[in-house]
Structure formats: C-alpha cells, structure tokens
mmCIF file of C-alpha atoms in Angstrom:
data_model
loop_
_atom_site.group_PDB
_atom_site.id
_atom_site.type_symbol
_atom_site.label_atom_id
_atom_site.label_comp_id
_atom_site.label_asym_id
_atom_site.label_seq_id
_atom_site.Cartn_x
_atom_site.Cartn_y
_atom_site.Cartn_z
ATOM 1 C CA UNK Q 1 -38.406 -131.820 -143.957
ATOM 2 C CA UNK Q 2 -41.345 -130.251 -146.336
ATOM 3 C CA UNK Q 3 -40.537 -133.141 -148.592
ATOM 4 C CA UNK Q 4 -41.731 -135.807 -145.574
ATOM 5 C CA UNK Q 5 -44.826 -133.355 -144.759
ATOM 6 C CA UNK Q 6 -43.185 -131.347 -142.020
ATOM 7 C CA UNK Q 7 -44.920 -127.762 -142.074
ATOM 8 C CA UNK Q 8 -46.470 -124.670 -140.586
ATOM 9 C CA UNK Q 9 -44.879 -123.853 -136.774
ATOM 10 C CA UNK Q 10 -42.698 -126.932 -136.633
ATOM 11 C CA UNK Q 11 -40.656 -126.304 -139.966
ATOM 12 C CA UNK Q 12 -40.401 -122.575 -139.537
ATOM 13 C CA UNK Q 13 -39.076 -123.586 -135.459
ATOM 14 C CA UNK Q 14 -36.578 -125.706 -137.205
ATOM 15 C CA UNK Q 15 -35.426 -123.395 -139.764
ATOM 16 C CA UNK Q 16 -34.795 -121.067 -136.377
ATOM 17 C CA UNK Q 17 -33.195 -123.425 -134.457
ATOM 18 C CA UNK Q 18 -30.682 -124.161 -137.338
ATOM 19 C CA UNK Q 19 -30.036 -120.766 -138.794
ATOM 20 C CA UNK Q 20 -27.556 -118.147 -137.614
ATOM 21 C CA UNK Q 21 -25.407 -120.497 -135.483
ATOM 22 C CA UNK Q 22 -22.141 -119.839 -134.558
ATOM 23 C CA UNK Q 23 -19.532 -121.460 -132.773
ATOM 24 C CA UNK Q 24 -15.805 -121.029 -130.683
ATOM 25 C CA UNK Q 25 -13.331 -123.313 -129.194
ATOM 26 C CA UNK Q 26 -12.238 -123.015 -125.780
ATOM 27 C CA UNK Q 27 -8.544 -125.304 -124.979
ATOM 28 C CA UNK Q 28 -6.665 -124.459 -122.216
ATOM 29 C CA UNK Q 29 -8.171 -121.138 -121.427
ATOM 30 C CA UNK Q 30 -7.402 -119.665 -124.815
ATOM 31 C CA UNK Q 31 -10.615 -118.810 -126.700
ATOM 32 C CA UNK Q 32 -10.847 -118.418 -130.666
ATOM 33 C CA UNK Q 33 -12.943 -116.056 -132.619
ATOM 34 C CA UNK Q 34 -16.759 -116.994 -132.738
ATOM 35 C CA UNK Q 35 -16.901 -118.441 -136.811
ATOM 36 C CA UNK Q 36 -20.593 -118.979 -138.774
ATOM 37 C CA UNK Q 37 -22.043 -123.191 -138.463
ATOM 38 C CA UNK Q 38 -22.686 -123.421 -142.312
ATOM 39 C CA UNK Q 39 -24.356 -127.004 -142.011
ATOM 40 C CA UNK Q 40 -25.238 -129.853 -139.449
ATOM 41 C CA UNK Q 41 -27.079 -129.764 -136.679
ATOM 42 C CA UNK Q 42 -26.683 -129.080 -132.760
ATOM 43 C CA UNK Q 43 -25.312 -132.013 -131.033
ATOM 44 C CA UNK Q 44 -26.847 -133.427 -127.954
ATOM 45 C CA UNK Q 45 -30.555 -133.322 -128.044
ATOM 46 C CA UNK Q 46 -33.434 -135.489 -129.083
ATOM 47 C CA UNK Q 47 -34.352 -132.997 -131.660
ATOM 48 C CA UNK Q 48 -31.091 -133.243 -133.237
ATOM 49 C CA UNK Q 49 -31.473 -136.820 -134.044
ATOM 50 C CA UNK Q 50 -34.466 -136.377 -135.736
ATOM 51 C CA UNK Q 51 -33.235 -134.084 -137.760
ATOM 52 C CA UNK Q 52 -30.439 -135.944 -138.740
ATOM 53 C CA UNK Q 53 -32.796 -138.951 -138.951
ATOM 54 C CA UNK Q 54 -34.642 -137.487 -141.480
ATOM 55 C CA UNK Q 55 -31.924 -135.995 -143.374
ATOM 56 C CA UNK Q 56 -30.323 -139.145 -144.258
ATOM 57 C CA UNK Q 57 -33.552 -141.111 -144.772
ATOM 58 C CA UNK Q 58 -32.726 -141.295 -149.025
ATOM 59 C CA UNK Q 59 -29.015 -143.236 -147.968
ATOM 60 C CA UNK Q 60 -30.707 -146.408 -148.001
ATOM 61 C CA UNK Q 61 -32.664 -145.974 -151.317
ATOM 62 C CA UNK Q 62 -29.196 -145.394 -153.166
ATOM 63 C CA UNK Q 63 -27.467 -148.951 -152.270
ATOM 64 C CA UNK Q 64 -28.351 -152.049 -153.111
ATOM 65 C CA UNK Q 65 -26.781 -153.702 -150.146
ATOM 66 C CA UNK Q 66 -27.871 -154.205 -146.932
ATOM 67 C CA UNK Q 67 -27.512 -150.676 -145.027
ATOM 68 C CA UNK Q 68 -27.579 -150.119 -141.127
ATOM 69 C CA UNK Q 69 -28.351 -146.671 -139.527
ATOM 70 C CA UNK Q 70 -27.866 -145.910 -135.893
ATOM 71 C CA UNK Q 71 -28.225 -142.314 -134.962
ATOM 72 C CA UNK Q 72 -25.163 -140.869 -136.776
ATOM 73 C CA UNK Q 73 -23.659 -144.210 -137.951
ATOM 74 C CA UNK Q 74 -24.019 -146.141 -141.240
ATOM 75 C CA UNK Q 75 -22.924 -149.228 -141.879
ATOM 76 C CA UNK Q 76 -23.290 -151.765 -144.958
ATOM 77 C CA UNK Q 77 -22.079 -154.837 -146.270
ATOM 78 C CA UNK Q 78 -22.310 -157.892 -148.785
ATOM 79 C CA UNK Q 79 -21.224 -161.713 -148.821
ATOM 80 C CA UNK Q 80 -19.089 -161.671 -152.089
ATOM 81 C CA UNK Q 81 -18.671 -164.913 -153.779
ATOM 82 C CA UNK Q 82 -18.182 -163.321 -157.152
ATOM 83 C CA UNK Q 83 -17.025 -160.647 -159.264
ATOM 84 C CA UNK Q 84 -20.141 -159.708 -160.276
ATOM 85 C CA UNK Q 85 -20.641 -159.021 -156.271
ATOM 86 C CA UNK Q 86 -17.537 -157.394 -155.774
ATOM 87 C CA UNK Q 87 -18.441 -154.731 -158.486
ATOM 88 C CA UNK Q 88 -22.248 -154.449 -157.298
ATOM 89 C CA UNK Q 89 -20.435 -153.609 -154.050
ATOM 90 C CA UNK Q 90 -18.179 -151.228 -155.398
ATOM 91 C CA UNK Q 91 -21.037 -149.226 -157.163
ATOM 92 C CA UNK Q 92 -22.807 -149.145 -153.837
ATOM 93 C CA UNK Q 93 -19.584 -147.646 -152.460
ATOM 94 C CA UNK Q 94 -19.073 -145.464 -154.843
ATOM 95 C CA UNK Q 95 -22.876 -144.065 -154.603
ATOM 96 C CA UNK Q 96 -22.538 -143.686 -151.007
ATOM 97 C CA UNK Q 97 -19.555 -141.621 -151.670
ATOM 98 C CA UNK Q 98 -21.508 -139.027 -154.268
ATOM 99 C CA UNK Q 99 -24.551 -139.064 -151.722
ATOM 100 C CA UNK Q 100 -22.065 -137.695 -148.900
ATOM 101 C CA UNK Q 101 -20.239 -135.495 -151.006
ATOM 102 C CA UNK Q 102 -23.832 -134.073 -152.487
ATOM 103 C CA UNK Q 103 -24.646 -134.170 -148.609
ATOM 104 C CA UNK Q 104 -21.642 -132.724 -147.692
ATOM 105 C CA UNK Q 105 -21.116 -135.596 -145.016
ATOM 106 C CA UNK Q 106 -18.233 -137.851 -144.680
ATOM 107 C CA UNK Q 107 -18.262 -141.411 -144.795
ATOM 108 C CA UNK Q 108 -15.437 -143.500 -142.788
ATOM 109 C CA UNK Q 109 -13.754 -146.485 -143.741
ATOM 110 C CA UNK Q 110 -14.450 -149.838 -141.546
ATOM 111 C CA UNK Q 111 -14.103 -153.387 -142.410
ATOM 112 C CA UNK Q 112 -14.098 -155.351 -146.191
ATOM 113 C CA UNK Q 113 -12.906 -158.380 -147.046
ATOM 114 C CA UNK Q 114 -11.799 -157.368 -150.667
ATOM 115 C CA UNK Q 115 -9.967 -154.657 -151.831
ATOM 116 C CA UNK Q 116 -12.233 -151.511 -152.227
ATOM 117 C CA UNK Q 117 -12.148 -147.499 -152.654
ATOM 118 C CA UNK Q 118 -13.770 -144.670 -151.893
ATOM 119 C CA UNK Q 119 -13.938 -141.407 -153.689
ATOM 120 C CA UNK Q 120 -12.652 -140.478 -157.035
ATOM 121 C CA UNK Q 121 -9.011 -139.378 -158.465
ATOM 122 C CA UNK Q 122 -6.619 -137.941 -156.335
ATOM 123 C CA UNK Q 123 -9.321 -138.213 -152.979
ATOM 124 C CA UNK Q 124 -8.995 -141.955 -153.879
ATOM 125 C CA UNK Q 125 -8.645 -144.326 -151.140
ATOM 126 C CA UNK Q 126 -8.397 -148.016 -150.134
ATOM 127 C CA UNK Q 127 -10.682 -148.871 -147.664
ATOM 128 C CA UNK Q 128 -8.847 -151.795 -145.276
ATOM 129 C CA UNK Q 129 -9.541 -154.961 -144.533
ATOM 130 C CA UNK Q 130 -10.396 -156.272 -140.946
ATOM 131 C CA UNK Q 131 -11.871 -159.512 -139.374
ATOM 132 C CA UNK Q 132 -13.723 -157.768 -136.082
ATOM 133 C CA UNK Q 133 -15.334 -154.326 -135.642
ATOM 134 C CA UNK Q 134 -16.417 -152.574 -132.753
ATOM 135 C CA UNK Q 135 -20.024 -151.209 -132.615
ATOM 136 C CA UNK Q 136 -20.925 -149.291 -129.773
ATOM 137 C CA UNK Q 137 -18.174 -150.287 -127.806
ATOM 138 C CA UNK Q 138 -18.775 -154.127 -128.345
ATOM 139 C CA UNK Q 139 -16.565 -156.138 -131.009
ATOM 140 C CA UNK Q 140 -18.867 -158.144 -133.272
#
C-alpha cells in the first residue's frame, strides 16, 4: 500500500486491522482451538476488497494476455492459431503461477482449448479443456 502512496493514519489502521488475527471453526457444536491468520484479509467488507484490490494490482503487468479481475477472481485468455501463441500462452501461465506462489495465492484451473499446465515438477498439472464457463452464476 506505501508503494501506491497509501500513508500516515490510513496505512498504520490497516496494518491494525490485519495484524494479530486469529481464527476457529465451529461444525456441529464442536469448536477447535483459536490458530494465528498468517496472510489474507477479512472477508466480507468493502475494505477488504480494496485491499485485495490493491494487492493484486501487478497480476496484470506480468501477462501478456488479456487478464480479467473481479473482486477475488482472475481470469485470462488468448485466440491461438499458432504455436508461437500456444507457447506465449503457456509463459503467461506459467508467470501467473510464480506470481501466486511469490503471493502465496492460488490460482484455479477453468477453461483452454489446448493442452496446458500449471506449476512446476511434481505440483504439475493439466489444466482441462471446456466449451462454457460459468461467471457469476451465468454460463458464457
């Protein structure tokens, strides 16, 4: 947040509001031990998706393909009518992978018309292929 010019009272409220959080799950009555947040933010607030807002404002710089953000949703794609665009697409993949894992976030897998992976060695994965995708509860 410094880095975007967020300072004095507002960046020392938001270091508060994120530190020293902890959290417990409650299922059927039973109650587990309270356990340190060590990252992301509080979920369910306007402030929250500013923060996260901000915090993934670099994603888009790292791809060269088109790349749609919606609150906590990121979605990108590219018409590939070669192999030169099927490896340009790859590399964005595979930079959107080291920016979550430097991030510490974790990207899904939706639709691709090609074969693709995410992730490297043994965390490795094909991402599938489908011809419709749901977006906020409508299918495009």
């Amino acid at each position: 947040m410094h880095t975007y010019g967020i300072r004095g009272e507002l960046l020392k409220w938001t270091k508060i509001y994120l530190s020293n959080r902890v959290q417990r799950v409650v299922v059927n009555g039973e109650v587990s031990d309270w356990i340190s947040v060590q990252s992301g933010i509080p979920q369910g607030s306007v402030y929250s998706v500013i923060c996260f807002t901000i915090f993934i404002n670099d994603l888009p710089q790292s791809v060269k393909s088109p790349l749609f953000l919606f609150a906590d949703d990121s979605k990108t794609y590219k018409a590939v009518d070669s192999d030169i665009d099927a490896l340009d697409f790859q590399a964005d993949i595979d930079k959107m992978y080291k920016w979550s894992v430097k991030w510490q976030l974790h990207l899904g897998k939706k639709s691709l018309n090609t074969t693709y992976f995410m992730g490297t060695g043994s965390d490795r994965i094909q991402l599938g292929v489908v011809t419709q995708m749901r977006d906020l509860g409508v299918l495009e």
